[in-house]
Coordinates of C-alpha atoms in Angstrom, one line a residue:
M1 CA 0.2 0.2 -0.1
S2 CA 1.4 3.4 -1.0
T3 CA 2.4 5.7 2.0
A4 CA 2.5 9.0 0.2
P5 CA -0.1 11.6 1.3
S6 CA -3.5 11.1 -0.7
T7 CA -5.8 14.0 0.4
V8 CA -5.3 17.6 0.5
L9 CA -5.9 17.1 3.7
Q10 CA -2.6 15.2 4.4
V11 CA -0.7 17.7 2.4
A12 CA -1.5 20.4 4.0
L13 CA -0.6 18.3 7.1
L14 CA 2.1 17.5 5.8
V15 CA 3.5 20.9 4.3
L16 CA 2.4 22.6 7.2
F17 CA 5.2 20.2 9.4
V18 CA 7.8 20.7 7.0
L19 CA 7.8 23.9 5.2
P20 CA 8.1 26.7 8.4
G21 CA 11.3 25.2 9.2
V22 CA 12.4 24.9 6.0
T23 CA 11.8 28.8 5.6
Y24 CA 13.8 29.6 8.9
Q25 CA 17.1 27.4 8.5
F26 CA 17.1 28.3 4.7
L27 CA 17.2 32.4 5.7
R28 CA 19.0 31.4 8.8
E29 CA 21.7 30.0 6.7
Y30 CA 21.1 33.2 4.3
W31 CA 21.0 35.7 6.6
R32 CA 23.7 34.0 9.0
G33 CA 26.7 32.5 6.9
P34 CA 27.2 29.0 7.5
V35 CA 28.8 27.1 10.2
P36 CA 30.7 24.2 10.9
G37 CA 28.1 22.7 12.6
E38 CA 25.5 22.5 9.7
R39 CA 28.0 21.3 7.1
K40 CA 26.2 17.9 6.9
L41 CA 22.7 17.7 5.2
G42 CA 21.4 15.2 7.5
E43 CA 22.3 18.4 10.7
R44 CA 20.3 20.8 8.5
V45 CA 17.6 19.0 8.0
L46 CA 17.4 18.3 11.8
R47 CA 17.3 21.0 12.5
A48 CA 14.6 22.3 9.8
V49 CA 12.1 19.9 11.1
A50 CA 13.0 21.0 15.0
A51 CA 12.4 24.9 13.6
S52 CA 9.0 23.1 12.3
V53 CA 8.2 21.5 15.3
V54 CA 8.4 24.8 17.2
L55 CA 6.8 26.8 15.4
D56 CA 4.0 24.4 14.6
A57 CA 3.6 24.5 18.3
L58 CA 2.8 28.5 18.9
Y59 CA 0.2 28.1 16.0
L60 CA -1.6 25.3 17.7
V61 CA -1.3 27.9 20.7
A62 CA -1.7 31.1 19.5
L63 CA -4.3 30.0 16.9
G64 CA -5.4 26.4 17.8
P65 CA -9.3 26.5 16.9
Q66 CA -8.6 28.9 13.6
L67 CA -6.5 26.0 12.6
V68 CA -8.7 22.9 13.5
A69 CA -11.5 24.7 12.0
L70 CA -9.7 24.9 8.7
A71 CA -8.6 21.4 8.9
R72 CA -12.1 20.6 9.0
G73 CA -13.2 22.2 6.4
I74 CA -10.2 21.0 4.1
G75 CA -11.1 17.3 5.1
R76 CA -14.8 17.2 4.3
D77 CA -14.6 19.6 1.2
G78 CA -11.4 18.2 -0.2
W79 CA -10.3 20.7 -3.1
A80 CA -14.0 22.4 -3.2
G81 CA -12.9 24.1 0.3
L82 CA -9.1 25.0 -1.1
A83 CA -11.8 25.9 -4.4
A84 CA -14.3 28.3 -2.2
G85 CA -12.1 30.8 0.0
P86 CA -8.7 30.7 -2.7
R87 CA -7.4 34.0 -1.0
A88 CA -8.0 33.2 2.4
A89 CA -5.9 30.1 2.1
G90 CA -3.4 31.9 0.1
L91 CA -3.0 34.3 2.9
A92 CA -2.9 32.0 6.1
G93 CA -0.4 29.7 3.7
L94 CA 1.9 32.9 3.2
A95 CA 1.6 33.5 6.8
L96 CA 2.3 30.1 7.9
F97 CA 4.9 28.8 5.8
V98 CA 6.9 32.2 4.7
V99 CA 6.3 35.2 6.9
I100 CA 5.9 34.0 10.6
P101 CA 9.0 31.9 9.8
A102 CA 11.1 34.5 8.1
A103 CA 10.7 36.9 10.9
A104 CA 11.5 34.5 13.6
A105 CA 15.2 34.1 10.9
A106 CA 15.4 37.9 11.2
A107 CA 14.6 38.2 15.2
V108 CA 16.7 35.2 16.2
T109 CA 19.8 36.7 13.7
Y110 CA 19.4 39.9 15.6
W111 CA 19.7 38.7 18.7
Q112 CA 22.6 36.7 18.0
R113 CA 24.4 39.1 16.0
R114 CA 23.7 41.0 19.1
R115 CA 24.7 39.2 22.2
L116 CA 28.2 38.6 20.1
S117 CA 29.1 41.9 19.2
T118 CA 30.1 41.8 23.0
V119 CA 31.8 38.6 23.2
R120 CA 35.5 37.8 21.8
Y121 CA 33.9 35.2 19.9
R122 CA 32.2 35.3 16.8
G123 CA 29.5 33.6 14.7
T124 CA 32.1 33.9 11.8
P125 CA 33.3 30.3 10.8
T126 CA 36.8 31.0 10.8
A127 CA 39.4 33.8 11.6
W128 CA 39.9 34.1 7.8
D129 CA 36.8 34.9 7.3
Q130 CA 36.4 37.6 9.7
M131 CA 39.5 39.4 8.5
F132 CA 38.2 39.3 5.6
R133 CA 34.5 39.7 5.5
Q134 CA 34.3 43.7 5.9
R135 CA 37.6 44.4 4.8
G136 CA 38.4 47.8 3.1
S137 CA 41.2 48.6 1.1
C138 CA 44.8 47.7 2.2
F139 CA 48.3 46.4 1.7
V140 CA 48.8 42.9 2.4
R141 CA 51.7 40.4 3.1
L142 CA 52.6 37.0 3.4
R143 CA 55.2 34.9 4.6
L144 CA 55.5 31.8 2.5
R145 CA 56.7 28.4 4.4
D146 CA 60.2 29.2 3.0
G147 CA 60.4 32.3 4.6
V148 CA 60.3 34.4 0.9
W149 CA 57.9 37.7 1.6
I150 CA 55.6 38.2 -1.0
G151 CA 52.4 40.9 -0.5
G152 CA 49.9 43.8 -2.6
W153 CA 47.4 45.5 -2.7
Y154 CA 43.8 44.3 -1.3
G155 CA 41.8 46.8 -3.7
T156 CA 37.8 46.7 -4.9
R157 CA 39.3 43.6 -7.5
S158 CA 40.4 41.6 -5.2
Y159 CA 38.7 38.5 -3.6
A160 CA 39.1 36.4 -0.7
T161 CA 37.1 32.9 -0.4
S162 CA 35.4 32.4 2.3
Y163 CA 33.9 29.0 4.5
P164 CA 33.6 26.4 2.9
H165 CA 35.8 28.0 0.4
P166 CA 40.1 26.5 1.1
P167 CA 41.6 29.8 2.5
E168 CA 42.8 31.2 -0.5
L169 CA 43.1 35.2 -1.9
Y170 CA 43.5 37.1 -4.9
L171 CA 45.2 40.6 -4.7
E172 CA 44.8 42.7 -7.9
S173 CA 48.4 44.4 -7.3
A174 CA 51.5 42.1 -6.7
W175 CA 54.3 44.2 -5.1
L176 CA 58.2 43.6 -4.7
M177 CA 59.1 43.0 -1.2
R178 CA 62.5 43.8 0.8
P179 CA 64.2 40.8 2.2
D180 CA 62.8 42.2 5.9
G181 CA 59.2 42.1 4.4
S182 CA 58.8 45.8 3.3
F183 CA 57.0 47.0 0.4
H184 CA 60.1 48.1 -2.2
R185 CA 57.4 49.2 -5.3
R186 CA 54.5 47.7 -7.6
V187 CA 55.4 44.7 -9.9
E188 CA 55.2 46.7 -13.2
D189 CA 52.1 45.4 -15.4
S190 CA 51.2 43.0 -12.2
G191 CA 48.1 41.8 -13.2
G192 CA 47.4 40.1 -9.7
L193 CA 48.8 37.5 -7.1
F194 CA 47.5 34.4 -6.3
V195 CA 47.9 32.9 -2.8
R196 CA 46.8 30.1 -1.2
A197 CA 47.0 30.2 2.5
E198 CA 48.3 26.9 3.2
D199 CA 51.3 27.3 1.4
T200 CA 51.9 30.5 3.7
D201 CA 52.2 30.5 7.8
V202 CA 52.1 34.7 8.5
L203 CA 49.9 37.2 6.8
E204 CA 49.7 40.4 8.4
I205 CA 47.1 43.6 7.0
L206 CA 48.7 46.5 6.7
L207 CA 46.1 50.2 6.4
P208 CA 46.8 52.5 3.5
P209 CA 49.9 54.6 4.7
R210 CA 49.1 58.7 3.4
Q211 CA 51.8 57.9 1.0
E212 CA 52.6 54.6 -1.0
P213 CA 55.3 52.8 -0.4
Q214 CA 58.2 54.4 -3.1
R215 CA 58.1 52.4 -6.0

């Protein structure tokens, strides 16, 4: 015997149990960014189901009689019940499946950002992401594992990867470096510099001076 939902009421109950948490989890990940604890699909699904259970419980506490009446009407009349009031059904679905979960995700995200702003631990996945997430233009110098210094200008055309991708950096212009790690001059006709973090042991960001290093 098939276990697939065969009535409008069963479909509605299935959607009510799953979709609010999916909306909540998707927006939480979008606004907060990926974190190490949610790399596996199974963990993300469990979080979405848990969010759905919490939201559905709140729906029943706040709107229990109305939801029961709506479910009875759908179960008795099937598709005809939906066809009789499509706007009301659409507004109810929009509120239960999108608006309320989105508001909950926004509230939790805002609260966590406020709370984490007062402590040293951040929700940013790695120190690499924290360093480049809102970084403006600056000079960057790196020491390779063999002791050689390299560096360049991190400007508007530069790019730093973010979690979960491997830490990599593209500097839009490369600079010649002195043995002590100081900047000498910009490489003529430089088209940029690509660096993998795993090839370096030191990375330092220097705020742009009032006058650029001597070319």
